């Protein structure tokens, strides 16, 4: 399937890799299909794009929260897991959305309080809002950046 995006132009994607958000992402309830894309020419960095299928200009920078916060283990209630069809935690993937202030990449943060939970089998996802948790909406990433292959520590 061909997909046109603002950032990457026209690209070929595999339809079976599309992730469905029945309720959209917070702030974007009507955009329900996304795909995860690697950064062009930078496959080793810990960030990827969550590109909207039906809105070429909409894409979020995402990352695996465990790369920055190894103890990250959000408590997701049974109803939300059931809604996603997740019966076993091994079926669950978690990503978080990254915010990079324009001109200040050193101030990038990740939303650990609003993780995106994905059923890895059905590729159905939902952004969960954690309540009563210790996780931050703006978790600073720079001080918690993992070593990138080929970089000097």
C-alpha atoms as a PDB file:
ATOM      1  CA  UNK A   1       0.000   0.000   0.000  1.00  0.00           C
ATOM      2  CA  UNK A   2       1.304   3.454  -0.864  1.00  0.00           C
ATOM      3  CA  UNK A   3       1.140   6.146   1.785  1.00  0.00           C
ATOM      4  CA  UNK A   4       1.819   9.830   1.302  1.00  0.00           C
ATOM      5  CA  UNK A   5       3.260  11.644   4.312  1.00  0.00           C
ATOM      6  CA  UNK A   6       4.374  15.217   4.794  1.00  0.00           C
ATOM      7  CA  UNK A   7       7.725  14.171   6.296  1.00  0.00           C
ATOM      8  CA  UNK A   8       8.640  11.167   4.195  1.00  0.00           C
ATOM      9  CA  UNK A   9       6.785  11.774   0.927  1.00  0.00           C
ATOM     10  CA  UNK A  10       5.329   8.733  -0.753  1.00  0.00           C
ATOM     11  CA  UNK A  11       6.337   5.472   0.889  1.00  0.00           C
ATOM     12  CA  UNK A  12       5.319   1.841   0.618  1.00  0.00           C
ATOM     13  CA  UNK A  13       3.883   0.268   3.777  1.00  0.00           C
ATOM     14  CA  UNK A  14       2.579  -3.165   4.660  1.00  0.00           C
ATOM     15  CA  UNK A  15      -1.129  -2.974   5.518  1.00  0.00           C
ATOM     16  CA  UNK A  16      -0.796  -5.718   8.135  1.00  0.00           C
ATOM     17  CA  UNK A  17       1.467  -3.385  10.150  1.00  0.00           C
ATOM     18  CA  UNK A  18      -1.187  -0.712  10.550  1.00  0.00           C
ATOM     19  CA  UNK A  19      -2.163  -0.077  14.175  1.00  0.00           C
ATOM     20  CA  UNK A  20      -5.835   0.672  14.822  1.00  0.00           C
ATOM     21  CA  UNK A  21      -6.887   3.125  17.540  1.00  0.00           C
ATOM     22  CA  UNK A  22     -10.677   2.694  17.892  1.00  0.00           C
ATOM     23  CA  UNK A  23     -10.868   5.884  19.992  1.00  0.00           C
ATOM     24  CA  UNK A  24      -8.020   7.757  18.298  1.00  0.00           C
ATOM     25  CA  UNK A  25      -5.192   9.347  20.265  1.00  0.00           C
ATOM     26  CA  UNK A  26      -5.913  12.021  22.868  1.00  0.00           C
ATOM     27  CA  UNK A  27      -6.623  15.233  20.981  1.00  0.00           C
ATOM     28  CA  UNK A  28      -7.090  13.353  17.689  1.00  0.00           C
ATOM     29  CA  UNK A  29     -10.195  11.184  18.208  1.00  0.00           C
ATOM     30  CA  UNK A  30     -11.057  10.931  14.509  1.00  0.00           C
ATOM     31  CA  UNK A  31      -7.674   9.680  13.320  1.00  0.00           C
ATOM     32  CA  UNK A  32      -7.678   5.963  13.959  1.00  0.00           C
ATOM     33  CA  UNK A  33      -5.004   4.315  11.811  1.00  0.00           C
ATOM     34  CA  UNK A  34      -1.254   4.710  12.279  1.00  0.00           C
ATOM     35  CA  UNK A  35       1.957   2.960  11.370  1.00  0.00           C
ATOM     36  CA  UNK A  36       5.345   2.956  13.078  1.00  0.00           C
ATOM     37  CA  UNK A  37       8.177   4.205  10.862  1.00  0.00           C
ATOM     38  CA  UNK A  38      11.917   4.310  11.481  1.00  0.00           C
ATOM     39  CA  UNK A  39      13.830   7.532  11.065  1.00  0.00           C
ATOM     40  CA  UNK A  40      15.334   7.695   7.603  1.00  0.00           C
ATOM     41  CA  UNK A  41      19.084   6.993   7.659  1.00  0.00           C
ATOM     42  CA  UNK A  42      19.029   6.674  11.464  1.00  0.00           C
ATOM     43  CA  UNK A  43      17.632   3.212  12.284  1.00  0.00           C
ATOM     44  CA  UNK A  44      19.747   2.884  15.447  1.00  0.00           C
ATOM     45  CA  UNK A  45      18.352   5.829  17.377  1.00  0.00           C
ATOM     46  CA  UNK A  46      15.784   5.063  20.104  1.00  0.00           C
ATOM     47  CA  UNK A  47      13.022   7.112  18.465  1.00  0.00           C
ATOM     48  CA  UNK A  48      10.513   6.230  15.769  1.00  0.00           C
ATOM     49  CA  UNK A  49       7.539   7.929  14.138  1.00  0.00           C
ATOM     50  CA  UNK A  50       3.898   7.050  14.734  1.00  0.00           C
ATOM     51  CA  UNK A  51       2.561   8.233  11.381  1.00  0.00           C
ATOM     52  CA  UNK A  52      -1.164   8.725  10.775  1.00  0.00           C
ATOM     53  CA  UNK A  53      -2.400   6.828   7.732  1.00  0.00           C
ATOM     54  CA  UNK A  54      -5.300   9.143   6.924  1.00  0.00           C
ATOM     55  CA  UNK A  55      -3.676  12.476   7.798  1.00  0.00           C
ATOM     56  CA  UNK A  56      -0.340  12.975   5.977  1.00  0.00           C
ATOM     57  CA  UNK A  57       0.748  15.872   8.207  1.00  0.00           C
ATOM     58  CA  UNK A  58       0.160  14.083  11.533  1.00  0.00           C
ATOM     59  CA  UNK A  59       3.004  12.086  13.079  1.00  0.00           C
ATOM     60  CA  UNK A  60       4.281  11.686  16.610  1.00  0.00           C
ATOM     61  CA  UNK A  61       7.804  10.909  17.760  1.00  0.00           C
ATOM     62  CA  UNK A  62       7.604   7.808  19.941  1.00  0.00           C
ATOM     63  CA  UNK A  63       9.956   5.668  21.956  1.00  0.00           C
ATOM     64  CA  UNK A  64      10.114   2.580  24.129  1.00  0.00           C
ATOM     65  CA  UNK A  65       9.843   3.949  27.691  1.00  0.00           C
ATOM     66  CA  UNK A  66      11.949   1.121  29.091  1.00  0.00           C
ATOM     67  CA  UNK A  67      14.988   2.505  27.260  1.00  0.00           C
ATOM     68  CA  UNK A  68      14.848   5.613  29.428  1.00  0.00           C
ATOM     69  CA  UNK A  69      13.105   4.386  32.556  1.00  0.00           C
ATOM     70  CA  UNK A  70      13.895   0.674  33.075  1.00  0.00           C
ATOM     71  CA  UNK A  71      11.580   0.508  36.106  1.00  0.00           C
ATOM     72  CA  UNK A  72       8.593   1.792  34.086  1.00  0.00           C
ATOM     73  CA  UNK A  73       5.695  -0.543  34.792  1.00  0.00           C
ATOM     74  CA  UNK A  74       2.375   1.302  34.508  1.00  0.00           C
ATOM     75  CA  UNK A  75      -0.637  -0.219  36.159  1.00  0.00           C
ATOM     76  CA  UNK A  76      -3.256  -0.701  33.446  1.00  0.00           C
ATOM     77  CA  UNK A  77      -6.670  -1.740  34.633  1.00  0.00           C
ATOM     78  CA  UNK A  78      -8.383  -4.945  33.604  1.00  0.00           C
ATOM     79  CA  UNK A  79     -11.143  -3.151  31.679  1.00  0.00           C
ATOM     80  CA  UNK A  80      -8.647  -1.413  29.407  1.00  0.00           C
ATOM     81  CA  UNK A  81      -6.736  -4.649  28.792  1.00  0.00           C
ATOM     82  CA  UNK A  82     -10.027  -6.415  28.037  1.00  0.00           C
ATOM     83  CA  UNK A  83     -11.036  -3.616  25.678  1.00  0.00           C
ATOM     84  CA  UNK A  84      -7.825  -4.223  23.731  1.00  0.00           C
ATOM     85  CA  UNK A  85      -8.278  -7.998  23.822  1.00  0.00           C
ATOM     86  CA  UNK A  86      -5.113  -8.484  25.882  1.00  0.00           C
ATOM     87  CA  UNK A  87      -5.348 -11.626  27.995  1.00  0.00           C
ATOM     88  CA  UNK A  88      -1.674 -12.036  28.775  1.00  0.00           C
ATOM     89  CA  UNK A  89       0.867  -9.249  29.336  1.00  0.00           C
ATOM     90  CA  UNK A  90       3.158 -10.862  26.752  1.00  0.00           C
ATOM     91  CA  UNK A  91       0.593  -9.687  24.149  1.00  0.00           C
ATOM     92  CA  UNK A  92       1.073  -6.079  25.231  1.00  0.00           C
ATOM     93  CA  UNK A  93       3.434  -3.477  23.839  1.00  0.00           C
ATOM     94  CA  UNK A  94       3.892  -0.021  25.314  1.00  0.00           C
ATOM     95  CA  UNK A  95       5.166   3.094  23.601  1.00  0.00           C
ATOM     96  CA  UNK A  96       5.162   6.696  24.743  1.00  0.00           C
ATOM     97  CA  UNK A  97       4.841   9.949  22.824  1.00  0.00           C
ATOM     98  CA  UNK A  98       7.821  12.297  22.880  1.00  0.00           C
ATOM     99  CA  UNK A  99       7.629  16.085  22.832  1.00  0.00           C
ATOM    100  CA  UNK A 100      10.596  17.976  21.397  1.00  0.00           C
ATOM    101  CA  UNK A 101      10.345  21.752  21.881  1.00  0.00           C
ATOM    102  CA  UNK A 102      11.180  23.629  18.673  1.00  0.00           C
ATOM    103  CA  UNK A 103      14.841  24.646  18.730  1.00  0.00           C
ATOM    104  CA  UNK A 104      15.440  23.001  22.114  1.00  0.00           C
ATOM    105  CA  UNK A 105      15.894  19.266  21.548  1.00  0.00           C
ATOM    106  CA  UNK A 106      17.813  19.041  24.818  1.00  0.00           C
ATOM    107  CA  UNK A 107      14.490  19.661  26.581  1.00  0.00           C
ATOM    108  CA  UNK A 108      12.667  16.703  25.004  1.00  0.00           C
ATOM    109  CA  UNK A 109      10.287  14.835  27.253  1.00  0.00           C
ATOM    110  CA  UNK A 110       8.167  11.705  27.126  1.00  0.00           C
ATOM    111  CA  UNK A 111       4.617  11.334  28.365  1.00  0.00           C
ATOM    112  CA  UNK A 112       4.924   8.451  30.822  1.00  0.00           C
ATOM    113  CA  UNK A 113       1.505   9.257  32.281  1.00  0.00           C
ATOM    114  CA  UNK A 114      -0.239   8.631  28.944  1.00  0.00           C
ATOM    115  CA  UNK A 115       1.306   5.508  27.439  1.00  0.00           C
ATOM    116  CA  UNK A 116       0.014   3.920  24.254  1.00  0.00           C
ATOM    117  CA  UNK A 117      -0.802   0.267  24.890  1.00  0.00           C
ATOM    118  CA  UNK A 118      -0.811  -2.001  21.838  1.00  0.00           C
ATOM    119  CA  UNK A 119      -2.207  -5.507  21.432  1.00  0.00           C
ATOM    120  CA  UNK A 120       0.697  -6.924  19.452  1.00  0.00           C
ATOM    121  CA  UNK A 121      -1.455  -9.632  17.853  1.00  0.00           C
ATOM    122  CA  UNK A 122      -4.470  -7.638  16.715  1.00  0.00           C
ATOM    123  CA  UNK A 123      -2.540  -4.348  16.363  1.00  0.00           C
ATOM    124  CA  UNK A 124      -5.273  -2.544  18.265  1.00  0.00           C
ATOM    125  CA  UNK A 125      -4.115   0.282  20.518  1.00  0.00           C
ATOM    126  CA  UNK A 126      -5.287   2.822  23.020  1.00  0.00           C
ATOM    127  CA  UNK A 127      -3.665   5.753  24.754  1.00  0.00           C
ATOM    128  CA  UNK A 128      -4.239   5.199  28.460  1.00  0.00           C
ATOM    129  CA  UNK A 129      -4.328   8.020  30.990  1.00  0.00           C
ATOM    130  CA  UNK A 130      -2.824   6.778  34.238  1.00  0.00           C
ATOM    131  CA  UNK A 131      -4.295   8.151  37.436  1.00  0.00           C
ATOM    132  CA  UNK A 132      -2.735   8.021  40.842  1.00  0.00           C
ATOM    133  CA  UNK A 133       0.610   7.069  39.361  1.00  0.00           C
ATOM    134  CA  UNK A 134       4.032   8.473  39.968  1.00  0.00           C
ATOM    135  CA  UNK A 135       4.800   8.862  36.270  1.00  0.00           C
ATOM    136  CA  UNK A 136       5.254  12.285  34.743  1.00  0.00           C
ATOM    137  CA  UNK A 137       3.573  13.834  31.715  1.00  0.00           C
ATOM    138  CA  UNK A 138       6.929  15.486  30.898  1.00  0.00           C
ATOM    139  CA  UNK A 139       9.604  12.967  31.821  1.00  0.00           C
ATOM    140  CA  UNK A 140      12.976  14.466  30.750  1.00  0.00           C
ATOM    141  CA  UNK A 141      14.773  12.149  28.343  1.00  0.00           C
ATOM    142  CA  UNK A 142      18.187  13.734  27.935  1.00  0.00           C
ATOM    143  CA  UNK A 143      19.475  12.702  31.341  1.00  0.00           C
ATOM    144  CA  UNK A 144      18.131   9.202  30.775  1.00  0.00           C
ATOM    145  CA  UNK A 145      19.297   8.707  27.176  1.00  0.00           C
ATOM    146  CA  UNK A 146      20.626   5.204  26.416  1.00  0.00           C
ATOM    147  CA  UNK A 147      23.894   4.816  24.534  1.00  0.00           C
ATOM    148  CA  UNK A 148      23.321   4.690  20.769  1.00  0.00           C
ATOM    149  CA  UNK A 149      25.304   2.179  18.732  1.00  0.00           C
ATOM    150  CA  UNK A 150      28.460   3.809  17.454  1.00  0.00           C
ATOM    151  CA  UNK A 151      28.262   6.767  19.838  1.00  0.00           C
ATOM    152  CA  UNK A 152      30.904   7.622  22.369  1.00  0.00           C
ATOM    153  CA  UNK A 153      29.856   7.320  25.977  1.00  0.00           C
END
